[in-house]
């Protein structure tokens, strides 16, 4: 049997999209969605569901789309997933649900992410009625969620559906965590995130911003205020720096600083918005993950003529999504692989002018299976730059932990949790990057699991 | 939203706002700060908690008009609100019984040493205060500081009030007078803190400074406030803002404070009253 190819999703051409921060991917039209949905074989024992950390009834919602019933599709999605329009956009489906699709073996898997996105966007269209999802009646039991990123939002949404009185505490002035400050508008528009947050509010989740738990109030005080359980989803917000000479020169940013300025503070609209950001003509982005891709593509949109990603391993080892690497390439981002910065040089006023790099070669695989890179002696060279963005990783934010006696961490600063995601402090649960998760969907899966565990704990 | 209860003009370009922020008022300790955003298009800026009234639920913010945001803040009146205030942030000052403590405030830094001076005094120390400004009009909180210190020296660059000269001149004299000083605590412009650090290093007196690098989130997630202290890179918002003055890499701090000077200028011009420049 000849297998139909997956329906390509509509995207704006690179030449147009690098001039603004609007969405790169435009999504399916109704007919495209229906055609793609018809490719699903409706497996009796669907393997795709096992690939989804939040266990969406994938064949169910796709069947509804094939029958041209997006309202039913979104209801099925929201039964398990509180943020479908986010997940449809930012999940690495190629490593999750779509990897497990049986069509993957013979050809292209069903575009589950694109279809999820289609259904969620359909609901956002104002002419469509909002979908009511069954929620338990309020049981009056208060649960605090610390951090409003993907883990916290998922946990909060699930607890609210179970009838708990949930309050989410966020230290920044807007909720969303990395979905707000990290992932750029051209991948996840702020308006889409706002809609998702409004949905959570509509099912009873309360948000308190400008609240840094540990400083504004402690975890112990949350219990004193009547919260019966606490979920910590404070993420991996501590940026790593390479520790090389010159890294504190001006116009060298952590990716977090750069992205917070542009995304959260809207520095791309400076001076209408007050927060400044400087992006020069020649930008080096250090790192090979999604954060590096986001930073590089953002710099390009801020007017940088030349953006180079410098990564110490080869493209095979790049942790970024293939789709985003391809998008970056289309947008003219250059890649300098097997290269590592050894120092930055600046002018007499302390502004960066050059990055000095060394060529790398890959050695034997390490314990984690990745081949560790080693510098090639004498291969140093310099690259003229006027801006650098460091995106070499993040570790768990240590602040809350250091201010909360009773919570233990491992030697990498991650919260130690048991099988039920409970920390070493009774009644305090944790999930997402703070416990070692790495992706949005993993964080959401842990948020979901923690909500179940909290429900069991409080019964 | 955080409501302004009272506004007090302390000097030509220095205002005090007492703002409703009960949770911060109940918790802030000397040396801590907040990060605030005036309105929806605003930037986040750090300001020290210069005073607090836990019963009334207010904190005092004292600031000098130096750019776009502090000017916007100065435009607000009692009854207006500040969009966002996050705090208290930073590691509190280590208050202990030392003996003789000298606190030094340069310019608006006088407001920042006030809660620290009070706390050291309450801990049983003999507190000597030195505050300096360009001229008499810029001296703030004189009575409050007098009450908080056992002895208060005032200096002005032009001699229009107190002693003519710099806070460092008085500090040198006190040291020369053989007073056994256990700690010098200084807040103010970077050049002033650096001069103080150089004097006390030579005299072998432990010195703490409260640094003022550029900040964004104020919670340790971005590193724009990174400072080199000895061999270590520290984030001033969580590891500080107070550090051992003798370990601070002052040149780097000064350089990093100029990181956005061009953009700051554009922002001020763009928002100047009567400005006819076109928005992009």
XYZ file of C-alpha atoms in Angstrom:
739
model
C 0.000 0.000 0.000
C 1.320 3.420 -0.893
C 1.413 5.536 2.234
C 0.298 9.103 2.043
C 2.916 11.627 3.101
C 2.220 13.820 6.083
C 0.617 17.146 5.319
C 3.242 19.864 5.506
C 2.507 22.685 7.910
C 2.389 26.230 6.578
C 5.344 28.434 7.470
C 6.297 31.983 6.624
C 9.372 32.324 4.376
C 12.630 33.045 6.216
C 13.233 36.306 4.357
C 9.954 37.679 5.670
C 9.952 36.277 9.202
C 13.415 37.478 10.241
C 12.047 41.024 10.104
C 9.582 40.540 12.962
C 8.701 38.458 16.021
C 5.462 37.013 14.658
C 4.883 33.261 14.428
C 7.106 31.309 12.071
C 4.675 28.410 11.790
C 1.153 29.269 10.668
C -0.528 25.937 11.286
C -2.988 23.810 9.299
C -6.154 25.002 7.648
C -9.297 22.885 8.367
C -8.925 20.728 5.269
C -5.220 20.097 5.908
C -6.023 19.120 9.493
C -8.741 16.723 8.373
C -6.473 15.119 5.751
C -3.660 14.688 8.258
C -6.056 13.295 10.864
C -7.264 10.716 8.350
C -3.724 9.312 8.150
C -4.037 8.029 11.727
C -4.629 4.255 11.747
C -6.625 4.440 15.021
C -4.555 1.646 16.576
C -6.393 -0.537 19.096
C -3.364 -0.442 21.359
C -1.964 2.969 20.545
C 1.775 3.251 21.191
C 1.766 7.021 20.675
C -0.001 7.582 24.022
C 2.876 5.919 25.857
C 5.191 8.443 24.217
C 3.238 11.364 25.642
C 4.324 12.303 29.174
C 0.830 13.600 29.964
C -0.927 10.602 28.370
C -3.262 12.383 25.959
C -5.845 10.144 24.278
C -4.162 10.793 20.941
C -6.240 8.526 18.653
C -9.364 9.918 20.316
C -8.699 13.559 19.582
C -7.409 12.774 16.085
C -10.560 10.776 15.315
C -12.629 13.816 16.283
C -10.593 15.975 13.908
C -10.992 13.435 11.123
C -14.733 13.697 11.712
C -14.438 17.481 11.510
C -15.368 17.957 15.179
C -12.661 20.199 16.682
C -14.821 20.917 19.742
C -14.717 17.243 20.690
C -10.997 17.139 19.921
C -10.147 19.998 22.249
C -12.285 18.536 25.036
C -10.338 15.269 24.778
C -7.010 17.153 24.746
C -7.883 19.267 27.763
C -8.917 16.247 29.747
C -5.195 15.461 30.095
C -3.336 18.540 28.920
C -3.905 21.975 30.447
C -1.749 23.758 27.848
C -2.431 22.213 24.422
C -1.606 25.280 22.339
C 1.747 25.498 24.131
C 2.550 21.794 23.739
C 1.486 21.720 20.107
C 4.126 24.373 19.524
C 7.088 23.597 21.737
C 7.073 19.837 22.475
C 9.793 17.814 20.757
C 7.162 15.433 19.344
C 9.818 13.695 17.261
C 11.227 12.290 20.519
C 7.872 11.705 22.198
C 4.480 10.742 20.776
C 5.465 10.859 17.095
C 8.518 8.676 17.704
C 6.144 5.960 18.955
C 3.626 6.294 16.079
C 3.444 3.007 14.125
C 3.620 4.908 10.819
C 7.109 6.006 11.853
C 8.380 2.524 10.965
C 7.311 2.710 7.329
C 7.314 6.400 6.624
C 6.310 9.597 8.301
C 4.477 9.517 11.641
C 1.155 11.299 12.066
C 1.781 15.017 12.774
C 0.316 14.744 16.267
C 1.814 18.044 17.443
C 0.497 19.955 14.445
C -2.968 18.499 15.014
C -2.923 19.331 18.718
C -1.954 22.853 17.784
C -4.738 23.035 15.220
C -7.397 21.985 17.732
C -6.108 24.383 20.404
C -5.915 27.283 17.971
C -9.422 26.504 16.756
C -10.679 27.009 20.304
C -8.783 30.303 20.638
C -10.723 31.659 17.680
C -13.145 34.004 19.419
C -16.146 32.894 17.410
C -15.873 29.419 18.906
C -17.500 28.593 22.217
C -15.114 27.891 25.100
C -14.906 24.258 26.040
C -16.024 23.278 29.503
C -13.959 20.560 31.048
C -15.385 18.576 33.910
C -13.939 19.734 37.221
C -14.613 18.408 40.687
C -16.413 20.792 43.032
C -14.157 22.874 45.249
C -13.024 20.859 48.272
C -11.616 23.937 50.025
C -8.204 22.330 50.536
C -5.449 24.832 49.776
C -2.375 23.825 47.783
C 0.476 26.193 46.917
C 2.391 25.908 43.673
C 5.734 27.706 43.605
C 6.800 28.749 40.126
C 4.504 29.251 37.139
C 6.488 27.444 34.456
C 5.285 24.328 32.628
C 5.596 22.068 35.711
C 3.760 24.459 38.029
C 1.021 25.310 35.538
C 0.314 21.647 34.813
C 0.262 20.711 38.480
C -1.978 23.690 39.268
C -4.408 22.901 36.452
C -4.722 19.255 37.415
C -5.197 20.063 41.106
C -7.866 22.622 40.241
C -9.700 20.007 38.151
C -9.555 17.686 41.175
C -11.256 20.391 43.259
C -8.322 21.836 45.207
C -7.980 25.570 45.898
C -4.702 26.275 44.123
C -2.547 29.390 44.399
C 0.467 29.773 42.107
C 3.306 31.993 43.362
C 5.589 33.550 40.750
C 8.621 35.749 41.408
C 8.539 37.626 38.103
C 5.773 40.119 37.327
C 4.152 37.851 34.740
C 3.318 34.154 34.985
C 4.547 31.485 32.582
C 8.140 30.832 33.568
C 10.276 29.842 30.616
C 7.183 30.011 28.387
C 7.110 33.740 29.127
C 10.711 34.845 29.434
C 12.554 32.152 27.500
C 10.689 30.915 24.437
C 10.429 33.791 21.953
C 7.222 35.192 20.509
C 7.974 33.740 17.083
C 7.704 30.225 18.551
C 5.091 30.885 21.227
C 3.199 34.187 21.065
C 2.608 35.816 24.450
C -1.085 36.149 23.565
C -1.379 32.358 23.238
C 0.218 31.900 26.646
C -2.109 34.533 28.111
C -5.095 32.583 26.796
C -3.834 29.411 28.453
C -3.379 31.250 31.750
C -6.897 32.671 31.516
C -8.178 29.152 30.997
C -6.417 28.035 34.186
C -7.959 30.979 36.049
C -11.359 29.990 34.695
C -11.042 26.608 36.395
C -10.104 28.245 39.691
C -6.318 28.664 39.709
C -5.217 31.859 41.477
C -1.964 33.586 40.493
C 0.172 35.733 42.794
C 3.055 37.465 41.002
C 6.002 39.357 42.561
C 6.287 36.646 45.200
C 9.705 35.064 45.641
C 9.085 32.140 47.949
C 11.967 31.954 50.391
C 12.249 35.730 50.519
C 8.751 37.230 50.243
C 7.493 34.369 52.383
C 8.929 31.025 53.355
C 7.649 27.525 52.704
C 6.980 27.178 56.438
C 4.805 30.287 56.296
C 2.804 28.798 53.421
C 1.898 25.891 55.701
C 1.062 28.366 58.492
C -1.272 30.151 56.091
C -3.236 26.947 55.679
C -1.716 25.453 52.568
C -1.762 21.701 53.095
C 0.767 20.835 50.414
C 3.338 22.680 48.333
C 4.588 21.903 44.838
C 7.956 23.375 43.905
C 8.540 23.955 40.218
C 11.109 26.708 40.324
C 13.067 25.426 37.368
C 16.682 25.618 36.368
C 17.083 29.329 36.347
C 20.731 29.630 37.317
C 22.777 30.342 34.185
C 26.182 28.730 33.714
C 29.119 30.806 32.493
C 32.139 29.186 30.837
C 34.576 30.570 33.399
C 36.969 31.979 30.792
C 38.876 35.283 30.837
C 36.867 38.243 29.594
C 33.421 36.728 30.113
C 32.317 39.748 32.175
C 32.956 42.214 29.343
C 30.006 44.342 28.294
C 27.655 43.007 25.642
C 28.230 39.449 26.830
C 24.912 38.152 28.079
C 23.706 34.943 29.599
C 20.949 33.618 27.336
C 18.587 34.144 30.256
C 19.447 37.818 30.500
C 19.181 38.316 26.754
C 15.872 36.459 26.446
C 14.357 38.038 29.577
C 15.166 41.469 28.187
C 13.663 40.714 24.798
C 10.729 38.439 25.671
C 9.535 39.409 29.143
C 10.597 43.057 29.070
C 9.917 43.515 25.339
C 13.216 45.214 24.650
C 12.530 44.576 20.968
C 10.091 47.459 21.304
C 12.630 49.777 22.990
C 12.339 52.715 23.561
C 8.536 52.380 23.710
C 9.313 49.827 26.422
C 11.965 51.031 28.836
C 14.222 47.972 29.021
C 17.240 48.292 26.736
C 19.120 45.550 24.949
C 22.138 45.944 22.728
C 22.521 43.620 19.751
C 25.488 44.320 17.529
C 26.202 43.345 13.952
C 28.264 40.255 14.699
C 26.850 38.012 17.379
C 28.312 34.801 18.774
C 25.975 32.411 20.562
C 27.767 29.797 22.649
C 25.937 26.475 23.033
C 23.867 23.948 21.066
C 20.534 23.597 22.837
C 17.112 25.080 22.155
C 18.047 28.110 24.238
C 20.995 28.764 21.919
C 18.718 28.491 18.849
C 16.176 30.852 20.418
C 18.877 33.371 21.341
C 20.484 33.227 17.891
C 17.200 33.638 16.015
C 16.179 36.454 18.363
C 19.490 38.251 17.736
C 18.891 37.907 13.991
C 15.478 39.530 14.361
C 17.030 42.326 16.408
C 19.050 43.244 13.332
C 22.292 41.303 13.696
C 23.705 40.730 10.214
C 25.905 37.877 11.257
C 24.978 35.348 13.951
C 27.237 32.367 14.621
C 26.446 29.463 16.887
C 29.612 28.110 18.476
C 29.220 24.554 19.754
C 31.897 22.302 21.205
C 30.537 19.032 19.832
C 29.260 18.199 16.320
C 25.763 18.683 14.969
C 24.808 15.087 15.797
C 25.208 15.831 19.489
C 23.277 19.111 19.427
C 20.470 18.906 21.991
C 18.310 21.409 20.084
C 15.258 20.230 18.162
C 16.042 19.353 14.515
C 13.151 21.540 13.392
C 14.592 24.562 15.202
C 18.108 23.920 13.879
C 16.594 23.852 10.387
C 14.654 27.054 11.061
C 17.835 28.724 12.298
C 19.722 27.657 9.167
C 16.963 28.967 6.905
C 17.223 32.275 8.718
C 20.914 32.576 7.940
C 22.382 31.540 11.287
C 25.882 30.123 10.851
C 27.190 27.124 12.752
C 30.726 26.686 13.972
C 30.900 23.115 15.268
C 33.633 21.426 17.318
C 34.673 24.840 18.555
C 34.937 26.182 22.081
C 35.604 29.703 23.368
C 38.713 30.048 25.520
C 38.588 33.801 26.134
C 36.913 37.059 25.174
C 38.843 40.192 24.329
C 37.509 43.716 24.691
C 38.328 47.343 24.009
C 39.701 49.741 26.605
C 36.154 50.618 27.731
C 35.369 46.989 28.518
C 33.156 46.126 25.522
C 33.654 42.764 23.824
C 35.472 42.803 20.451
C 36.643 39.258 19.842
C 36.101 35.725 20.948
C 39.119 33.474 20.947
C 38.237 29.854 20.210
C 39.924 26.503 20.040
C 39.039 23.621 17.725
C 37.773 20.449 19.387
C 37.796 16.753 18.563
C 35.459 14.097 19.918
C 36.935 11.428 22.150
C 35.477 8.194 23.452
C 31.863 8.122 24.677
C 31.517 9.031 28.361
C 29.307 7.379 30.971
C 26.214 9.092 29.530
C 27.046 7.824 26.042
C 28.010 11.202 24.615
C 31.456 11.573 23.137
C 33.358 14.099 25.165
C 35.129 16.833 23.261
C 38.808 17.666 23.797
C 40.678 20.771 22.670
C 43.163 20.445 19.812
C 46.363 22.097 21.011
C 47.514 25.042 18.937
C 44.263 25.385 16.988
C 43.344 28.755 18.502
C 41.771 31.403 16.313
C 39.801 34.582 16.923
C 36.491 35.803 15.605
C 35.529 39.478 15.540
C 32.242 39.975 17.410
C 30.438 42.794 19.184
C 27.935 40.715 21.154
C 28.065 37.284 22.757
C 25.289 35.231 24.287
C 26.174 32.362 26.591
C 23.752 29.434 26.339
C 25.772 26.560 27.784
C 23.157 25.412 30.242
C 21.447 26.103 33.477
C 21.319 24.519 36.875
C 18.563 24.464 39.499
C 17.966 27.843 41.047
C 19.484 27.438 44.531
C 17.745 30.347 46.236
C 14.534 28.734 47.495
C 16.405 25.599 48.555
C 19.038 27.548 50.484
C 16.252 29.359 52.346
C 14.216 26.226 53.115
C 15.761 24.064 55.810
C 14.512 20.505 55.553
C 14.759 20.144 51.787
C 17.735 18.150 50.545
C 19.489 18.226 47.198
C 21.881 15.956 45.366
C 25.433 16.963 44.497
C 24.200 18.774 41.393
C 21.782 20.943 43.325
C 18.674 19.066 42.230
C 15.911 18.426 44.739
C 15.850 14.852 45.946
C 12.371 13.365 45.483
C 10.870 9.932 46.086
C 8.756 7.868 43.656
C 5.819 10.184 44.391
C 7.884 13.301 43.719
C 7.797 14.206 47.413
C 10.904 15.985 48.661
C 12.621 15.257 51.963
C 10.159 17.718 53.571
C 6.760 16.098 54.177
C 3.990 17.648 52.122
C 6.426 19.391 49.797
C 6.545 17.971 46.263
C 8.704 19.012 43.347
C 9.024 18.500 39.618
C 10.476 19.870 36.426
C 13.965 21.234 36.003
C 14.480 21.682 39.747
C 14.548 17.881 40.009
C 16.540 17.339 36.829
C 13.879 17.437 34.114
C 15.008 18.972 30.852
C 12.112 19.737 28.536
C 8.786 21.500 28.763
C 6.859 18.278 28.338
C 8.930 16.388 30.910
C 8.208 19.199 33.338
C 4.524 18.936 32.505
C 4.559 15.184 32.986
C 6.103 15.635 36.412
C 3.598 18.348 37.278
C 0.824 15.916 36.398
C 2.338 13.101 38.413
C 2.831 15.415 41.394
C -0.828 16.496 41.243
C -1.874 12.839 41.561
C 0.582 12.310 44.400
C -0.629 15.418 46.222
C -4.233 14.232 45.869
C -3.281 10.871 47.398
C -1.247 12.556 50.137
C -4.153 14.773 51.161
C -6.760 12.019 51.193
C -0.384 47.248 42.345
C 1.410 48.889 45.242
C -0.182 52.098 46.475
C 1.870 55.155 47.388
C 0.704 56.415 50.791
C 2.946 59.438 51.161
C 5.493 61.210 49.050
C 8.147 63.424 50.597
C 10.619 65.624 48.794
C 13.924 65.175 50.644
C 16.158 67.246 48.366
C 16.202 68.840 44.933
C 16.196 65.536 43.048
C 15.617 63.069 45.870
C 12.191 61.772 46.876
C 10.868 59.364 49.446
C 7.855 57.217 48.676
C 6.122 55.275 51.423
C 4.451 52.423 49.606
C 1.891 49.864 50.710
C 3.659 46.494 50.565
C 2.711 44.634 53.772
C 4.583 41.400 53.090
C 7.837 43.215 52.369
C 7.307 45.612 55.287
C 6.929 42.651 57.613
C 10.048 40.867 56.453
C 12.684 43.235 55.078
C 15.917 43.372 57.029
C 18.706 45.968 56.802
C 20.697 45.731 53.586
C 17.882 44.279 51.503
C 16.312 45.772 48.412
C 13.337 45.497 46.095
C 13.033 45.368 42.315
C 10.203 47.506 41.001
C 8.489 48.301 37.722
C 6.643 51.587 37.515
C 4.107 50.679 34.831
C 3.287 48.205 32.078
C 5.969 49.416 29.695
C 8.479 49.925 32.508
C 11.842 48.367 33.185
C 12.757 46.622 36.441
C 15.080 48.623 38.705
C 16.517 47.819 42.145
C 16.021 50.157 45.121
C 17.107 49.646 48.712
C 14.453 49.336 51.398
C 15.355 52.511 53.303
C 12.744 52.053 56.007
C 9.732 49.984 56.935
C 6.623 50.200 59.061
C 5.466 46.623 59.631
C 2.335 47.740 61.526
C 1.282 50.150 58.796
C 2.404 47.747 56.073
C 4.568 50.266 54.243
C 8.148 50.436 53.040
C 10.172 53.568 52.288
C 11.913 53.927 48.952
C 14.343 56.811 48.612
C 15.755 57.537 45.184
C 17.522 60.158 43.170
C 16.270 61.146 39.722
C 19.017 59.973 37.414
C 17.225 58.657 34.329
C 13.989 57.694 32.663
C 12.587 55.362 35.308
C 13.524 57.334 38.408
C 11.992 60.409 36.754
C 8.790 58.492 36.065
C 8.789 57.350 39.677
C 9.261 60.935 40.859
C 6.198 61.971 38.827
C 3.972 59.757 40.975
C 2.042 61.168 43.920
C 0.322 59.843 47.005
C -2.625 57.746 45.871
C -0.876 56.580 42.694
C 0.412 53.036 42.433
C 3.593 51.298 41.396
C 2.835 48.371 39.075
C 5.187 45.755 40.544
C 7.394 45.484 43.605
C 9.320 42.283 44.361
C 11.111 41.810 47.633
C 12.750 41.764 49.986
C 15.756 40.683 47.931
C 19.411 40.096 48.630
C 21.238 38.755 51.657
C 20.597 40.914 54.750
C 23.454 42.764 56.431
C 25.213 40.646 59.042
C 24.417 42.585 62.189
C 26.525 41.674 65.219
C 28.212 43.213 68.222
C 31.573 44.437 66.986
C 32.338 47.535 69.079
C 32.987 50.565 66.930
C 31.283 50.684 63.564
C 31.628 53.482 61.017
C 28.837 53.800 58.462
C 29.418 55.946 55.395
C 26.753 57.158 52.974
C 27.512 59.092 49.825
C 24.659 61.052 48.226
C 21.455 59.048 48.203
C 23.501 56.273 49.869
C 22.729 58.079 53.121
C 19.230 56.610 52.898
C 20.655 53.155 52.414
C 22.920 53.266 55.477
C 20.131 54.481 57.761
C 18.534 51.071 58.478
C 22.004 49.514 58.778
C 23.130 52.193 61.247
C 19.982 51.671 63.329
C 20.520 47.914 63.427
C 24.191 48.143 64.430
C 23.252 50.591 67.172
C 20.494 48.305 68.404
C 23.063 45.483 68.540
C 25.091 47.465 71.056
C 27.695 49.025 68.805
C 29.021 52.545 68.953
C 28.069 53.882 65.535
C 29.811 56.765 63.847
C 28.111 58.090 60.738
C 29.686 59.988 57.877
C 27.435 61.273 55.120
C 28.508 63.391 52.226
C 26.953 65.208 49.314
C 27.902 67.771 46.694
C 26.223 70.593 48.576
C 23.848 71.372 51.434
C 20.700 70.981 49.300
C 21.541 67.350 48.720
C 22.041 66.339 52.337
C 19.149 64.073 53.323
C 17.852 62.463 56.514
C 20.148 64.474 58.773
C 17.906 64.223 61.840
C 17.172 60.537 61.351
C 20.863 59.749 60.962
C 21.739 61.836 64.006
C 19.279 59.806 66.016
C 20.662 56.538 64.667
C 24.367 57.320 65.214
C 26.368 58.126 68.305
C 28.168 60.725 66.276
C 27.392 62.045 62.815
C 29.740 63.868 60.472
C 28.457 65.710 57.451
C 30.643 66.691 54.530
C 29.897 68.698 51.400
C 32.144 69.073 48.408
C 31.625 72.852 48.455
C 31.561 73.335 52.220
C 27.962 74.642 52.232
C 27.112 72.342 55.124
C 29.256 70.518 57.672
C 32.846 69.928 56.687
C 34.175 70.934 53.276
C 35.576 67.909 51.516
C 34.796 64.227 51.125
C 33.610 61.491 53.442
C 37.024 59.928 52.974
C 38.718 62.936 54.587
C 36.735 62.412 57.777
C 37.355 58.666 57.667
C 41.115 59.247 57.455
C 40.970 61.552 60.464
C 39.001 59.089 62.539
C 41.477 56.352 61.714
C 44.412 58.661 62.473
C 42.750 59.480 65.814
C 43.454 55.895 66.800
C 39.862 54.890 67.244
C 39.640 51.094 67.225
C 37.248 50.553 64.341
C 35.871 47.040 63.983
C 33.971 47.610 60.737
C 33.467 50.232 58.082
C 30.227 49.974 56.098
C 29.917 52.130 52.983
C 27.197 52.792 50.405
C 27.356 55.371 47.657
C 28.807 56.082 44.253
C 31.381 53.512 43.150
C 34.333 55.957 43.164
C 33.527 56.829 46.786
C 33.297 53.196 47.862
C 36.570 52.466 46.101
C 38.368 55.335 47.870
C 36.997 54.118 51.206
C 38.184 50.591 50.402
C 41.690 51.825 49.618
C 41.932 53.778 52.881
C 40.729 50.951 55.092
C 42.788 48.319 53.279
C 45.909 50.207 54.230
C 44.655 50.572 57.798
C 43.670 46.906 57.975
C 40.028 47.605 58.853
C 37.339 45.192 57.722
C 35.057 46.965 55.250
C 31.715 46.057 53.733
C 30.248 47.787 50.689
C 26.782 47.481 49.184
C 27.266 47.235 45.424
C 24.938 48.663 42.802
C 25.459 46.788 39.515
C 22.799 46.664 36.800
C 19.999 44.252 37.723
C 17.123 42.728 35.822
C 15.194 40.011 37.673
C 16.963 40.337 41.026
C 16.486 36.639 41.799
C 19.695 35.103 40.422
C 18.432 33.925 37.054
C 20.301 36.181 34.619
C 23.697 37.193 35.957
C 23.707 40.771 34.667
C 24.643 41.852 38.200
C 27.724 39.619 38.261
C 30.737 41.089 40.039
C 34.189 39.698 40.567
C 35.010 39.387 44.256
C 38.488 37.995 44.793
C 38.755 35.089 42.368
C 35.031 34.416 42.361
C 32.225 35.648 40.112
C 29.252 36.480 42.332
C 25.694 37.531 41.540
C 25.099 40.689 43.591
C 21.322 40.136 43.744
C 21.556 36.846 45.652
C 25.149 36.549 46.917
C 25.179 40.239 47.868
C 24.633 43.100 47.412
C 27.161 43.417 50.274
C 30.726 42.230 49.783
C 34.170 42.600 51.296
C 35.309 45.946 49.868
C 38.923 44.809 49.739
C 38.076 41.928 47.390
C 35.868 43.778 44.881
C 37.216 44.250 41.337
C 36.257 47.908 41.046
C 37.374 48.516 37.438
C 35.146 45.762 36.157
C 32.167 47.044 38.170
C 32.625 50.559 36.790
C 32.896 49.221 33.260
C 29.790 47.050 33.582
C 27.743 49.949 34.962
C 28.323 51.674 31.617
C 27.014 48.673 29.646
C 23.803 50.367 28.521
C 24.761 54.047 28.738
C 23.931 54.696 25.059
C 20.512 53.106 25.393
C 19.821 54.913 28.678
C 20.456 58.197 26.914
C 18.069 57.304 24.094
C 15.377 56.364 26.597
C 15.700 59.655 28.469
C 15.560 61.654 25.222
C 12.614 59.690 23.892
C 10.583 60.325 27.014
C 11.627 63.919 27.646
C 8.644 66.258 27.959
C 7.943 68.050 24.689
C 10.063 65.611 22.755
C 9.060 65.537 19.121
C 11.291 62.681 18.075
C 9.490 60.049 16.061
C 8.886 56.633 17.460
C 10.244 53.869 15.298
